[in-house]
XYZ file of C-alpha atoms in Angstrom:
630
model
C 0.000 0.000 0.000
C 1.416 3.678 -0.407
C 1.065 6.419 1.048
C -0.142 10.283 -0.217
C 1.589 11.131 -3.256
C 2.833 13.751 -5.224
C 3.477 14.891 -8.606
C 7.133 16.131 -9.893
C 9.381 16.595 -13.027
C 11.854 14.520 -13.960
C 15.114 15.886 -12.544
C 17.710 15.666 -15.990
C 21.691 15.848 -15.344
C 24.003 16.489 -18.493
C 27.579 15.505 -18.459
C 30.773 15.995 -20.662
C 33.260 13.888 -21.489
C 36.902 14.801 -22.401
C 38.370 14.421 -25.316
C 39.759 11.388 -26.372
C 42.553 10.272 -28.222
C 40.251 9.242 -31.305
C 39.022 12.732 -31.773
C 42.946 14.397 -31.933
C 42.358 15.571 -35.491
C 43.036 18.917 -36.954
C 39.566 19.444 -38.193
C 37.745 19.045 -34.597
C 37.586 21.345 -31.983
C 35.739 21.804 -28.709
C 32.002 23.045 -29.106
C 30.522 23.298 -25.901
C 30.468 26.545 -22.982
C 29.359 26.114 -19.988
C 28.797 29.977 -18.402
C 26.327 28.340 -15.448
C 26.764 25.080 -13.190
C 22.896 24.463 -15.114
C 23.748 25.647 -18.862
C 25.974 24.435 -21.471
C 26.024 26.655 -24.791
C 26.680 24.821 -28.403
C 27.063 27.154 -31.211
C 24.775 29.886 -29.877
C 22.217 28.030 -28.455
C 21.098 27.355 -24.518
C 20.349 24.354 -22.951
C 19.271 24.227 -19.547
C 19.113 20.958 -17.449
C 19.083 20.678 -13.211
C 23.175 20.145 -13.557
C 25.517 20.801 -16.386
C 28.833 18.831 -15.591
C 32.506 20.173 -17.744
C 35.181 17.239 -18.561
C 36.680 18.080 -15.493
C 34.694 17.230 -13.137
C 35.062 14.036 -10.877
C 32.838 10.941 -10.027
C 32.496 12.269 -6.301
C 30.960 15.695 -7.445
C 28.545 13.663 -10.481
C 27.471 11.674 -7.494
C 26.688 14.061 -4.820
C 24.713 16.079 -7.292
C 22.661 13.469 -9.218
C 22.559 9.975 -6.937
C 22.571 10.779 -3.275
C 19.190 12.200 -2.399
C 17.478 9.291 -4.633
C 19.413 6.968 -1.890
C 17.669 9.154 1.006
C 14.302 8.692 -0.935
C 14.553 4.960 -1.175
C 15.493 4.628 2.026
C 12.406 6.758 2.999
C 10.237 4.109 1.475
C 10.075 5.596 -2.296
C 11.176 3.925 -5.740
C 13.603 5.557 -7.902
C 15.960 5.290 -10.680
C 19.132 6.470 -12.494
C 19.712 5.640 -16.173
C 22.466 7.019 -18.341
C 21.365 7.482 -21.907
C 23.694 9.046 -24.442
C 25.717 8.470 -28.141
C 28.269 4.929 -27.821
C 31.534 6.201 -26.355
C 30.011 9.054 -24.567
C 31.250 7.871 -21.145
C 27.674 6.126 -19.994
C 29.095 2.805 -18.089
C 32.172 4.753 -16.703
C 29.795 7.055 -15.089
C 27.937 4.850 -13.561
C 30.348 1.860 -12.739
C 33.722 3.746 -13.127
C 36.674 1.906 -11.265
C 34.798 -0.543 -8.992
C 38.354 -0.601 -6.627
C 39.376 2.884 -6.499
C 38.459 5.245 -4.139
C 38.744 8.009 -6.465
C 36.946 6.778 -9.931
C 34.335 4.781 -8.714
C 31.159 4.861 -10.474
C 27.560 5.902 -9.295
C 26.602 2.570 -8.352
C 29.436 1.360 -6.361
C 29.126 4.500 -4.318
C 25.198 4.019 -3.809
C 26.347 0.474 -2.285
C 28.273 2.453 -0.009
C 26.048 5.059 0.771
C 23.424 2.686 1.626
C 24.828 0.647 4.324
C 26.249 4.231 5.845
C 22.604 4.823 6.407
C 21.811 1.687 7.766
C 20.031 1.922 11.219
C 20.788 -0.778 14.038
C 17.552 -0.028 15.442
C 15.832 -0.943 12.444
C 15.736 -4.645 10.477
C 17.052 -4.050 7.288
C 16.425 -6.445 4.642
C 18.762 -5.446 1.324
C 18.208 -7.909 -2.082
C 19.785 -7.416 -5.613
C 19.595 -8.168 -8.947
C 21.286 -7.920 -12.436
C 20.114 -8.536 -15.558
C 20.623 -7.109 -19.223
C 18.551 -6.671 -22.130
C 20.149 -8.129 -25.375
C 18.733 -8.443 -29.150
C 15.229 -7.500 -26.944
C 15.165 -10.592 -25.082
C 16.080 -10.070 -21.336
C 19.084 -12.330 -19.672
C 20.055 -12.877 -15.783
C 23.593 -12.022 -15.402
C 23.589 -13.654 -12.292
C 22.779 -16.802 -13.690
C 23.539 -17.708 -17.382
C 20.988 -20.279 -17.761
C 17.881 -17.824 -17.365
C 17.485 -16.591 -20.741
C 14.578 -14.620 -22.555
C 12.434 -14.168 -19.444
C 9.352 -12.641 -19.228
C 8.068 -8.855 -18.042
C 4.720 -9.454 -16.072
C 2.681 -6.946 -13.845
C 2.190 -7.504 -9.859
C -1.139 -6.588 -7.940
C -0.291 -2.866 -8.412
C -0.075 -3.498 -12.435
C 3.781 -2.393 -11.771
C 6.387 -4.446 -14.419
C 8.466 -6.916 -13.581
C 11.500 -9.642 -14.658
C 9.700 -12.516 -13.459
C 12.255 -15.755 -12.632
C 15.173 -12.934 -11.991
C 18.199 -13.719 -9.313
C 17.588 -12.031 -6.390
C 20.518 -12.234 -3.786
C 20.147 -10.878 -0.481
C 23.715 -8.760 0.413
C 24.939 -7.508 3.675
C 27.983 -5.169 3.140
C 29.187 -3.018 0.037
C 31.798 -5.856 -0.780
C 29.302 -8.203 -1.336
C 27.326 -5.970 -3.909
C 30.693 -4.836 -5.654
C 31.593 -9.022 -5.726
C 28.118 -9.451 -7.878
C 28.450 -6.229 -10.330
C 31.634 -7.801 -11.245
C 30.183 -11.469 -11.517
C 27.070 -10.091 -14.106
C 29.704 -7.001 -15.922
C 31.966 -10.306 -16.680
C 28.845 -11.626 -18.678
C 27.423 -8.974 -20.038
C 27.731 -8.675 -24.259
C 30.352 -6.004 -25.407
C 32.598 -5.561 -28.477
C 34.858 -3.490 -30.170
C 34.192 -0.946 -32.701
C 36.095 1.848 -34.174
C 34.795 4.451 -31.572
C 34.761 2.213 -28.683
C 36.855 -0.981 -27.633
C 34.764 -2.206 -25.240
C 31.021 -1.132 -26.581
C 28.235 -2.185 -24.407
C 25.939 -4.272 -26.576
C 23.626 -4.699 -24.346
C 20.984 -2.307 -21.446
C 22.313 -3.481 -17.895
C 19.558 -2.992 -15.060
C 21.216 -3.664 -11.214
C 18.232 -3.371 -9.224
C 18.551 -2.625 -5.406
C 15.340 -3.597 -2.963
C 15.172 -2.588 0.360
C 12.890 -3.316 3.137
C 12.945 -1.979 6.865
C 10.802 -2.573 9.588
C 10.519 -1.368 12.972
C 7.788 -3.176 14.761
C 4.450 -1.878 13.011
C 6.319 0.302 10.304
C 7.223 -1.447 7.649
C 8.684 -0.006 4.367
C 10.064 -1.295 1.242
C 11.903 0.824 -1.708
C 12.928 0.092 -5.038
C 16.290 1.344 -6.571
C 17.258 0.698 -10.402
C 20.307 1.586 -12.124
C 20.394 1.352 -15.653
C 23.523 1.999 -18.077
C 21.958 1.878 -21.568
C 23.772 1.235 -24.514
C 24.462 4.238 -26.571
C 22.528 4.944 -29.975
C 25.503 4.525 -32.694
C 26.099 5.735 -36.405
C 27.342 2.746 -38.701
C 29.523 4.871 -40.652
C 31.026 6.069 -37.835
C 31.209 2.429 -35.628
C 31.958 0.465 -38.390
C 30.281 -2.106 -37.160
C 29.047 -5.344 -39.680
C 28.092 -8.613 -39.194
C 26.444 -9.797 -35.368
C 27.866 -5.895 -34.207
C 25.598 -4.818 -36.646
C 22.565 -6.550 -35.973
C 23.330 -5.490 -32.389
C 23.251 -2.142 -33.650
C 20.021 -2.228 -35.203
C 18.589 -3.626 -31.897
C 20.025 -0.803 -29.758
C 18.673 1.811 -31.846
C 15.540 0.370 -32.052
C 15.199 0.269 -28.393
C 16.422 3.920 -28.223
C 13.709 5.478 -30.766
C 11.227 3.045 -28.575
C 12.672 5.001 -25.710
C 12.084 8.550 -27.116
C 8.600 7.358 -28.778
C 7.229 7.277 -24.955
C 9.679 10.127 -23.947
C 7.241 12.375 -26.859
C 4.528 10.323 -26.024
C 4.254 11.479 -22.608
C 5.372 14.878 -23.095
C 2.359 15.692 -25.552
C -0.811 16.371 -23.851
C -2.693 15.425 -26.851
C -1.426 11.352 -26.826
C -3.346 9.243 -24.704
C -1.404 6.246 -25.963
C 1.884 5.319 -24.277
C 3.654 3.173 -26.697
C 5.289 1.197 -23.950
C 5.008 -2.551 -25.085
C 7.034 -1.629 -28.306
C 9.824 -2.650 -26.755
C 11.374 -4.619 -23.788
C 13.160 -1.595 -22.516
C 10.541 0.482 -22.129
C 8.073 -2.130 -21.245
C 10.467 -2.617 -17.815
C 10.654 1.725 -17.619
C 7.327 1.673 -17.574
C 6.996 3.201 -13.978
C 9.939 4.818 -14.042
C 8.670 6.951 -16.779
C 5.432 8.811 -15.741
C 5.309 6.253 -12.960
C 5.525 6.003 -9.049
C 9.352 6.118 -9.056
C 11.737 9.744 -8.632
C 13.905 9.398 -11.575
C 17.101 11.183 -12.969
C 18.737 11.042 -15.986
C 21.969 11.167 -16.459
C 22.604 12.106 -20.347
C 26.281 12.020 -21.189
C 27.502 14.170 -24.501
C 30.885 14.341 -26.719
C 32.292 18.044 -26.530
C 33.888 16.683 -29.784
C 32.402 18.713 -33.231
C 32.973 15.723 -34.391
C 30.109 14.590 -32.941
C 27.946 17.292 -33.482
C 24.559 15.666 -34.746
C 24.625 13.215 -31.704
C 24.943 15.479 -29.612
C 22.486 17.998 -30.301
C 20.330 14.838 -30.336
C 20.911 14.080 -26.797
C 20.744 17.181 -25.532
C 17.081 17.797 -27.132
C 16.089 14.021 -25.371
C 17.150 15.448 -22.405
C 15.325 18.596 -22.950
C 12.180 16.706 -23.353
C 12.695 14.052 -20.946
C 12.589 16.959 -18.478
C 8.961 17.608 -19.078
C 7.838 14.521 -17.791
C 6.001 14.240 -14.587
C 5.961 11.393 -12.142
C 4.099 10.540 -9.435
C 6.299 9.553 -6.271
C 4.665 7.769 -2.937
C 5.575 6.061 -0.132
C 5.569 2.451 -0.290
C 4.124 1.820 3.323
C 3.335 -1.959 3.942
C 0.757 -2.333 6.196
C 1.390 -5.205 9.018
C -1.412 -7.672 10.678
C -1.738 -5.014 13.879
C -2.898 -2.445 11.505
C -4.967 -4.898 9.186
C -6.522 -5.633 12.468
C -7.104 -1.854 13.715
C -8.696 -1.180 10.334
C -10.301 -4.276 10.104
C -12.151 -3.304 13.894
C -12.851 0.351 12.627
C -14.738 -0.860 9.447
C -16.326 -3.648 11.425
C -17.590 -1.266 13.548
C -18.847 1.532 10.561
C -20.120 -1.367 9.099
C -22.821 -2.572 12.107
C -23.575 1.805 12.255
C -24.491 1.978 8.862
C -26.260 -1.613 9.641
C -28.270 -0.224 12.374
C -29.038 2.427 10.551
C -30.286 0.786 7.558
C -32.504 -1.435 10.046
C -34.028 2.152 11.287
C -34.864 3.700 8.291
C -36.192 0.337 6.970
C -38.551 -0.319 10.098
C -39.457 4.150 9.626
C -40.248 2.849 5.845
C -42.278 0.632 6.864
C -44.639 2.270 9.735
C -45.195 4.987 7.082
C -46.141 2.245 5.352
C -48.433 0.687 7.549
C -49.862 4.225 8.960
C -48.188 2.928 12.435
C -48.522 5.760 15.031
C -44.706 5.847 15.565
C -43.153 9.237 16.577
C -41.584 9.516 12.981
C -44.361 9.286 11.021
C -47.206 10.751 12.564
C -49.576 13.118 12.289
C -51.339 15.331 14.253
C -54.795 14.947 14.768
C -55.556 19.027 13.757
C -53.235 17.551 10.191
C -55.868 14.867 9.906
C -58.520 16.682 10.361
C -57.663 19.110 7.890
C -58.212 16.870 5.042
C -61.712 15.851 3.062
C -61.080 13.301 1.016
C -63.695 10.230 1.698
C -62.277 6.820 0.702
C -63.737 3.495 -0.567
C -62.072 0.736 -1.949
C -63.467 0.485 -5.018
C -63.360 4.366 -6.203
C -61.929 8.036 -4.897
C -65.218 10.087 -4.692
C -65.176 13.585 -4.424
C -67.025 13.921 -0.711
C -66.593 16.460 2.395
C -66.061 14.478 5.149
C -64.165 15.114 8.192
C -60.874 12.222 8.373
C -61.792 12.148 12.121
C -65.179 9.987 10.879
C -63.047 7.311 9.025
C -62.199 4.346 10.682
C -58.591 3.258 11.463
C -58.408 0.651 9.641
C -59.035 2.728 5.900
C -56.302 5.730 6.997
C -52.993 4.041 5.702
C -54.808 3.438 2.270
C -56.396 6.303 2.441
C -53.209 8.055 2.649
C -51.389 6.546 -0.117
C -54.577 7.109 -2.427
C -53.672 10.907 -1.573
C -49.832 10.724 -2.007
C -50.980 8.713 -5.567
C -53.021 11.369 -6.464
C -50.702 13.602 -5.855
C -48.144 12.280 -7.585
C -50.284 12.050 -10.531
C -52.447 15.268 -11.113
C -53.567 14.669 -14.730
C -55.391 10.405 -13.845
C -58.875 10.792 -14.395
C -61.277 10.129 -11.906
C -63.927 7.788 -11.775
C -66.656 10.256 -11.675
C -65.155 11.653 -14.666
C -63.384 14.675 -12.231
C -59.717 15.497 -12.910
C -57.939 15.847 -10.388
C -56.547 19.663 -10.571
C -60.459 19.974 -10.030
C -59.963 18.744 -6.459
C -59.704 21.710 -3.689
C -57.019 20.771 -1.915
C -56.602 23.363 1.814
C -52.968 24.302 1.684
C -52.287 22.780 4.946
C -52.737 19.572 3.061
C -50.653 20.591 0.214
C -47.535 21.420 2.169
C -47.925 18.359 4.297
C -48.046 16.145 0.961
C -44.937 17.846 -0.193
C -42.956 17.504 2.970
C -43.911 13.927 3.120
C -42.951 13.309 -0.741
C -39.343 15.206 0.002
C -38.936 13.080 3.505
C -39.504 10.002 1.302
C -36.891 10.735 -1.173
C -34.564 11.433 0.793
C -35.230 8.306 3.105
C -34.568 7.009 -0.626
C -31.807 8.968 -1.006
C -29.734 8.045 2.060
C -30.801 4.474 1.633
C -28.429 4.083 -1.686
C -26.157 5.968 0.015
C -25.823 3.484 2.973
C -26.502 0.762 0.431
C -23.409 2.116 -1.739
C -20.988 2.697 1.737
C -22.244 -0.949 2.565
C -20.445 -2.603 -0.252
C -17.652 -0.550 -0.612
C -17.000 -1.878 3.582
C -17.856 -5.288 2.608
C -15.307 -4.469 -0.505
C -12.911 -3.470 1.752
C -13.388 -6.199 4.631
C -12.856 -8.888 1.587
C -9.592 -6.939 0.740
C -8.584 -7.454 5.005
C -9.498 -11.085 4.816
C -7.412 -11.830 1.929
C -4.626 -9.642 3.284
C -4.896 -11.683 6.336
C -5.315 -14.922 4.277
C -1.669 -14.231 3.102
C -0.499 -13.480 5.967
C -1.375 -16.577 7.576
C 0.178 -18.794 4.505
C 3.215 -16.506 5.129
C 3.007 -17.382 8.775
C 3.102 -21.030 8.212
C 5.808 -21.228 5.702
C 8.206 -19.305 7.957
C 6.586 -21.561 10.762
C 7.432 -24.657 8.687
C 10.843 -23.262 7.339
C 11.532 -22.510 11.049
C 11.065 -26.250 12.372
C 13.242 -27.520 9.055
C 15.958 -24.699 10.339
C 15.451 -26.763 14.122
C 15.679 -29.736 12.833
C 18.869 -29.067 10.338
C 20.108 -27.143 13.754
C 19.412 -30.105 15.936
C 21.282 -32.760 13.367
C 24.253 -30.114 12.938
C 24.417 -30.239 17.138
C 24.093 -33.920 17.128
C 26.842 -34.204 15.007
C 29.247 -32.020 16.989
C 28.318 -33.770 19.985
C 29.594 -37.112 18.385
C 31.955 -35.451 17.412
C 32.785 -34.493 20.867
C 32.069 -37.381 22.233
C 34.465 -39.297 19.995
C 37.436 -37.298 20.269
C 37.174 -36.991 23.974
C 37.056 -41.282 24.245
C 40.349 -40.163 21.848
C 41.783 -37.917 24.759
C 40.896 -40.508 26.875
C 42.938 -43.373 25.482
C 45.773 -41.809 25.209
C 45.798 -40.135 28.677
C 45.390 -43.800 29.703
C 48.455 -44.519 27.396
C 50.650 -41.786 28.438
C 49.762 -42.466 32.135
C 51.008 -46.260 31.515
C 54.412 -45.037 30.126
C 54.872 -42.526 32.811
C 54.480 -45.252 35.274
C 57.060 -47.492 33.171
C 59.392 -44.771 33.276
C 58.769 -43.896 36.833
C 59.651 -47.805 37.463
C 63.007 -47.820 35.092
C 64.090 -44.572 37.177
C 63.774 -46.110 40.531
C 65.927 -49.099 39.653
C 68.311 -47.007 38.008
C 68.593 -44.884 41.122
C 68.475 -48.154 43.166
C 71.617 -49.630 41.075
C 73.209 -46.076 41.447
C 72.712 -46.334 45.148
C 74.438 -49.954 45.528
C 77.279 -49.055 43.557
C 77.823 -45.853 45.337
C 77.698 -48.364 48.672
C 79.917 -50.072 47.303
C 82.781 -47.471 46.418
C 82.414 -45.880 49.640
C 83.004 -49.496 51.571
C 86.355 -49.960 49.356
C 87.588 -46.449 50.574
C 86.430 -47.388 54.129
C 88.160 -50.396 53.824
C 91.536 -48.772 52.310
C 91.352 -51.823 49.781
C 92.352 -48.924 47.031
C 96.198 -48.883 46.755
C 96.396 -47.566 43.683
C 96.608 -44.031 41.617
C 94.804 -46.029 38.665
C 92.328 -47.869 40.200
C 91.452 -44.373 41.931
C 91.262 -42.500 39.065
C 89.141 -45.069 37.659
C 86.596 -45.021 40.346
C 86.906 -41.069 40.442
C 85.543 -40.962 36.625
C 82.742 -43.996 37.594
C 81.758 -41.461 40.264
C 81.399 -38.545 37.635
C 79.846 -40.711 35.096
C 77.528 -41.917 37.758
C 76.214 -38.061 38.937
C 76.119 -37.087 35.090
C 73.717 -40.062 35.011
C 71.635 -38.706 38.249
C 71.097 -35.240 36.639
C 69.849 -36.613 33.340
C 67.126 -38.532 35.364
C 66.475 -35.713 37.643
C 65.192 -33.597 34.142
C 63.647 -36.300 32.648
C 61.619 -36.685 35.695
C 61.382 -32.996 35.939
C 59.980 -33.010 32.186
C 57.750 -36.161 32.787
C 56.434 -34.154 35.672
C 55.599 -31.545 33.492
C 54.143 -33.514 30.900
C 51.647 -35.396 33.661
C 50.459 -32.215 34.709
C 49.541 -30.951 31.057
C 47.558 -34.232 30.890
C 46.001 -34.009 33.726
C 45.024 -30.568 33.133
C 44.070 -31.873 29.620
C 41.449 -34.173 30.651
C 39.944 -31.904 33.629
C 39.563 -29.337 30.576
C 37.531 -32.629 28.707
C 35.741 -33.366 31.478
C 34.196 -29.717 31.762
C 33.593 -29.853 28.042
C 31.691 -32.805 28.291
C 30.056 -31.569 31.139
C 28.890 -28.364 29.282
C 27.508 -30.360 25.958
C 25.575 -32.933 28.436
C 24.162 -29.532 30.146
C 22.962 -28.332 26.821
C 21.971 -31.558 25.385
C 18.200 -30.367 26.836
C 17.715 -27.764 24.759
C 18.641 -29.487 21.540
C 15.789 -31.316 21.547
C 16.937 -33.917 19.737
C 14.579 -36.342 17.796
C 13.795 -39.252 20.313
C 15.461 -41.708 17.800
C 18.702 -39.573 17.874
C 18.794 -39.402 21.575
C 18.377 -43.079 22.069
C 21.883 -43.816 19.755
C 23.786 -41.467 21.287
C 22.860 -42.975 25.069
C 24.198 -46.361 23.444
């Protein structure tokens, strides 16, 4: 649903490009002045656009003028657009792709990916989608995915165009939508000609969708950015074979292009030729639409390039003239389909009871029931003198005070018929202008037949606001209809996402679980070879310990008598203590390594404790469960 909207011109940006090296000839020279930031001046005559931009300008200032309030509006819940159209080589895709990795010659929509995650609220849930898709030899290609080809342009509930079958890929930082613009500008159709190297071939349109929401606000914007190819000259492109049937195509969509551009500029067309051509079919609403577009028409300063030129410049000149009509696309969500829903419930049972009202007053006047609507006074009644019979209207004086009660309700129809029709004949041949009527009688007749129309009157009325509410409360319950099949496919896509969630836990757990049995054995390892070693130490310390005994019983003993045998025991001895401090470090290190281990598996053991702990709120599948206990 949208919101009030509002009726604008199309804003239209012109931009210059420099010279280039194909245009170095003696016989060319520079054509354009530019005397105001909105005016450019070619051989005496004045063209004024919102922006006029010289060679020199850079990407930052074309951006900052023409793209970055369009970004505030879709982010405000609007649709826009931004589509370069100019002549082939006239700088179109550098303006809006530029350098996708620099900084400083970055296009338009690399720095609208930017821009809109700069702007993204925390407070609010942002949801941010793209597209890309080109139009080539008018049949429309995904450049996301090469085997969607020739789709089809159909209309949603709001009769709005669209690629139906397009990628859409949701995106959460700049990088990501700079990754896809290269993925689709890697398949797009270009080829070489003599005033381009790498011509586009083909219209590119990246689309950008954004949705917010921030509990009951909820609203969604549209963002297109379309690089056209340019409209080319085959005497000047040189262009033959498949280049040249490309051609044709191109300029075919072009004059397509500035058939609706006249089309909708001329008050006297009623006609919008928009199916006579893909493009335009899909700029339907961008053109005369619900959508705040800019164009960006890029021009050759070159005289060489004189016709084209002028050309664009007088599109553009036109193109401004158009008027679109921008709104807010505001979503309504189930608490406000229910709030309206209530207030039209409750219209609907007022204008209810007061149908039942005036119905049941209809029908005492009717009946001639003595209600305090309908009746009269008894000086009224007796102000008439009409007598009544129900087989003729004679023309009697009698007093309506003498008739019984039962012949008053016909009797005063007969009167209202009579008055109604003035010219019937009566039965006693008497007309009835011939009938004195008191004026008393006269103005009560009229008062009664201008109460009964409009009883009439308002009945439609009510009868017509009646089915307009029931029109509406049809439009609630389907709203609410698809918002309950919404509800259960996220409910069922929720429950898959558990149960994908409760697999991917059972499998780390087992995974766990297995490498901790792992840990396990080998602690159990490690602890046997530690007590091995422990074992070999203290015999090797034991046998160190007799020997030792027994060298210091020989030198008790004085059983050493000689300087050899002394010197021999002397380097046993030093051999022997050599031997006691490599066991004292290994021990040290085993030590050491006992503790890590031990340390190791208290670590496990709180790991394992931990998963068991959460193992609750994984709620496994019973079947799962039961193999893991085993």
């Amino acid at each position: 649903m949208t919101a009030a909207s509002a009726k604008y011109n199309i804003k239209v940006f012109c931009r210059f490009r420099p010279v280039i090296q194909t245009e170095t000839s003696s016989c060319n020279k520079d054509m354009a002045t530019f005397p105001k930031d909105n005016t450019v001046i070619i051989e005496g005559t004045s063209y004024v656009f919102d922006g006029v931009f010289p060679p020199e300008t850079y990407q930052e200032q074309v951006y900052n003028t023409c793209a970055k309030q369009i970004v505030k509006d879709v982010l405000e819940g609007c649709n826009g657009t931004i589509f370069a159209y100019g002549q082939t080589s006239s700088g179109k895709t550098h303006s809006m792709e530029g350098n996708l990795n620099d900084l400083q010659h970055m296009g338009i929509i690399p720095r609208i990916a930017k821009d809109i995650f700069n702007h993204v609220n925390d407070n609010l849930e942002f949801h941010i989608k793209v597209s890309y898709f080109e139009i080539y030899m008018e049949k429309i290609n995904d450049l996301l995915d090469v085997t969607k080809t020739n789709l089809c342009v159909h209309e949603d509930e709001n009769h709005v165009p669209y690629v139906k079958g397009c990628t859409e890929r949701f995106v959460s930082s700049p990088e990501e939508i700079t990754n896809i613009i290269n993925e689709g500008k890697s398949k797009r159709h270009v080829a070489g000609t003599n005033m381009n190297e790498y011509s586009s071939r083909s219209h590119s349109i990246f689309q950008i969708v954004i949705s917010q929401e921030h509990g009951d606000h909820k609203l969604s914007g549209k963002l297109y950015l379309v690089d056209l190819a340019g409209s080319e000259k085959v005497s000047k492109t040189g262009a033959v074979g498949n280049v040249l049937d490309e051609a044709k195509n191109i300029n075919k969509s072009l004059s397509a292009l500035c058939n609706v551009v006249s089309a909708l500029t001329e008050r006297a067309k009623t006609h919008i030729p928009y199916r006579d051509s893909k493009l335009t079919r899909v700029l339907q609403d961008f053109l005369g639409g619900n959508c705040r577009t800019t164009i960006l028409i890029c021009c050759s300063p070159s005289s060489l390039n004189k016709s084209e030129t002028m050309y664009t410049l007088m599109f553009g000149q036109r193109a401004k003239r158009i008027k679109n009509t921008a709104s807010i696309n505001h979503k309504m969500t189930s608490n406000e389909w229910q709030r309206k829903y209530e207030k039209e419930k409750e219209k609907n049972n007022i204008l209810e009871n007061k149908i039942q009202t005036l119905e049941m007053e209809r029908r005492n006047w009717h009946n001639g029931t003595n209600s305090p609507e309908c009746k009269i006074g008894e000086s009224r009644r007796k102000a008439l003198f009409f007598s009544f019979s129900t087989d003729r209207l004679s023309h009697k004086c009698c007093s309506v005070a003498t008739m019984a009660a039962s012949e008053w309700p016909m009797a005063q129809t007969a009167c209202l018929m009579a008055w109604r029709a003035k010219s019937v004949v009566w039965p006693l041949g008497q007309s009835l202008t011939s009938v004195v009527v008191p004026q008393q009688v006269s103005l009560l007749l009229e008062s009664m037949l201008g109460n009964s129309d409009t009883m009439l009157t308002q009945l439609g009325h009510l009868q017509t606001e009646s089915e307009s509410t029931k029109t509406e409360v049809q439009k609630f319950l389907q709203a609410l209809e698809e918002l309950m099949v919404s509800y259960d496919q996220k409910n069922q896509n929720g429950e898959e996402n558990s149960l994908i969630n409760n697999k991917q836990l059972t499998e780390q757990l087992r995974n766990k679980m297995a490498s901790l049995m792992d840990l396990e054995v080998e602690f159990a390892q490690i602890h046997e070879v530690i007590s091995q070693q422990r074992k070999h130490i203290s015999d090797m310390l034991n046998r160190q310990m007799k020997d030792l005994n027994k060298f210091n019983t020989i030198l008790v003993n004085g059983e050493i008598t000689l300087m050899e045998e002394m010197s021999g025991a002397i380097e046993e001895l030093t051999v022997v203590q050599q031997n006691n401090h490599k066991i004292e470090s290994e021990v040290k290190s085993m030590v050491e390594h006992c503790g890590q281990q031990e340390n190791m598996q208290l670590e496990c053991n709180n790991n394992m404790e931990e998963t068991r702990q959460n193992l609750p709120s994984c709620s496994m599948p019973d079947a799962i469960s039961q193999e893991v206990d085993h």
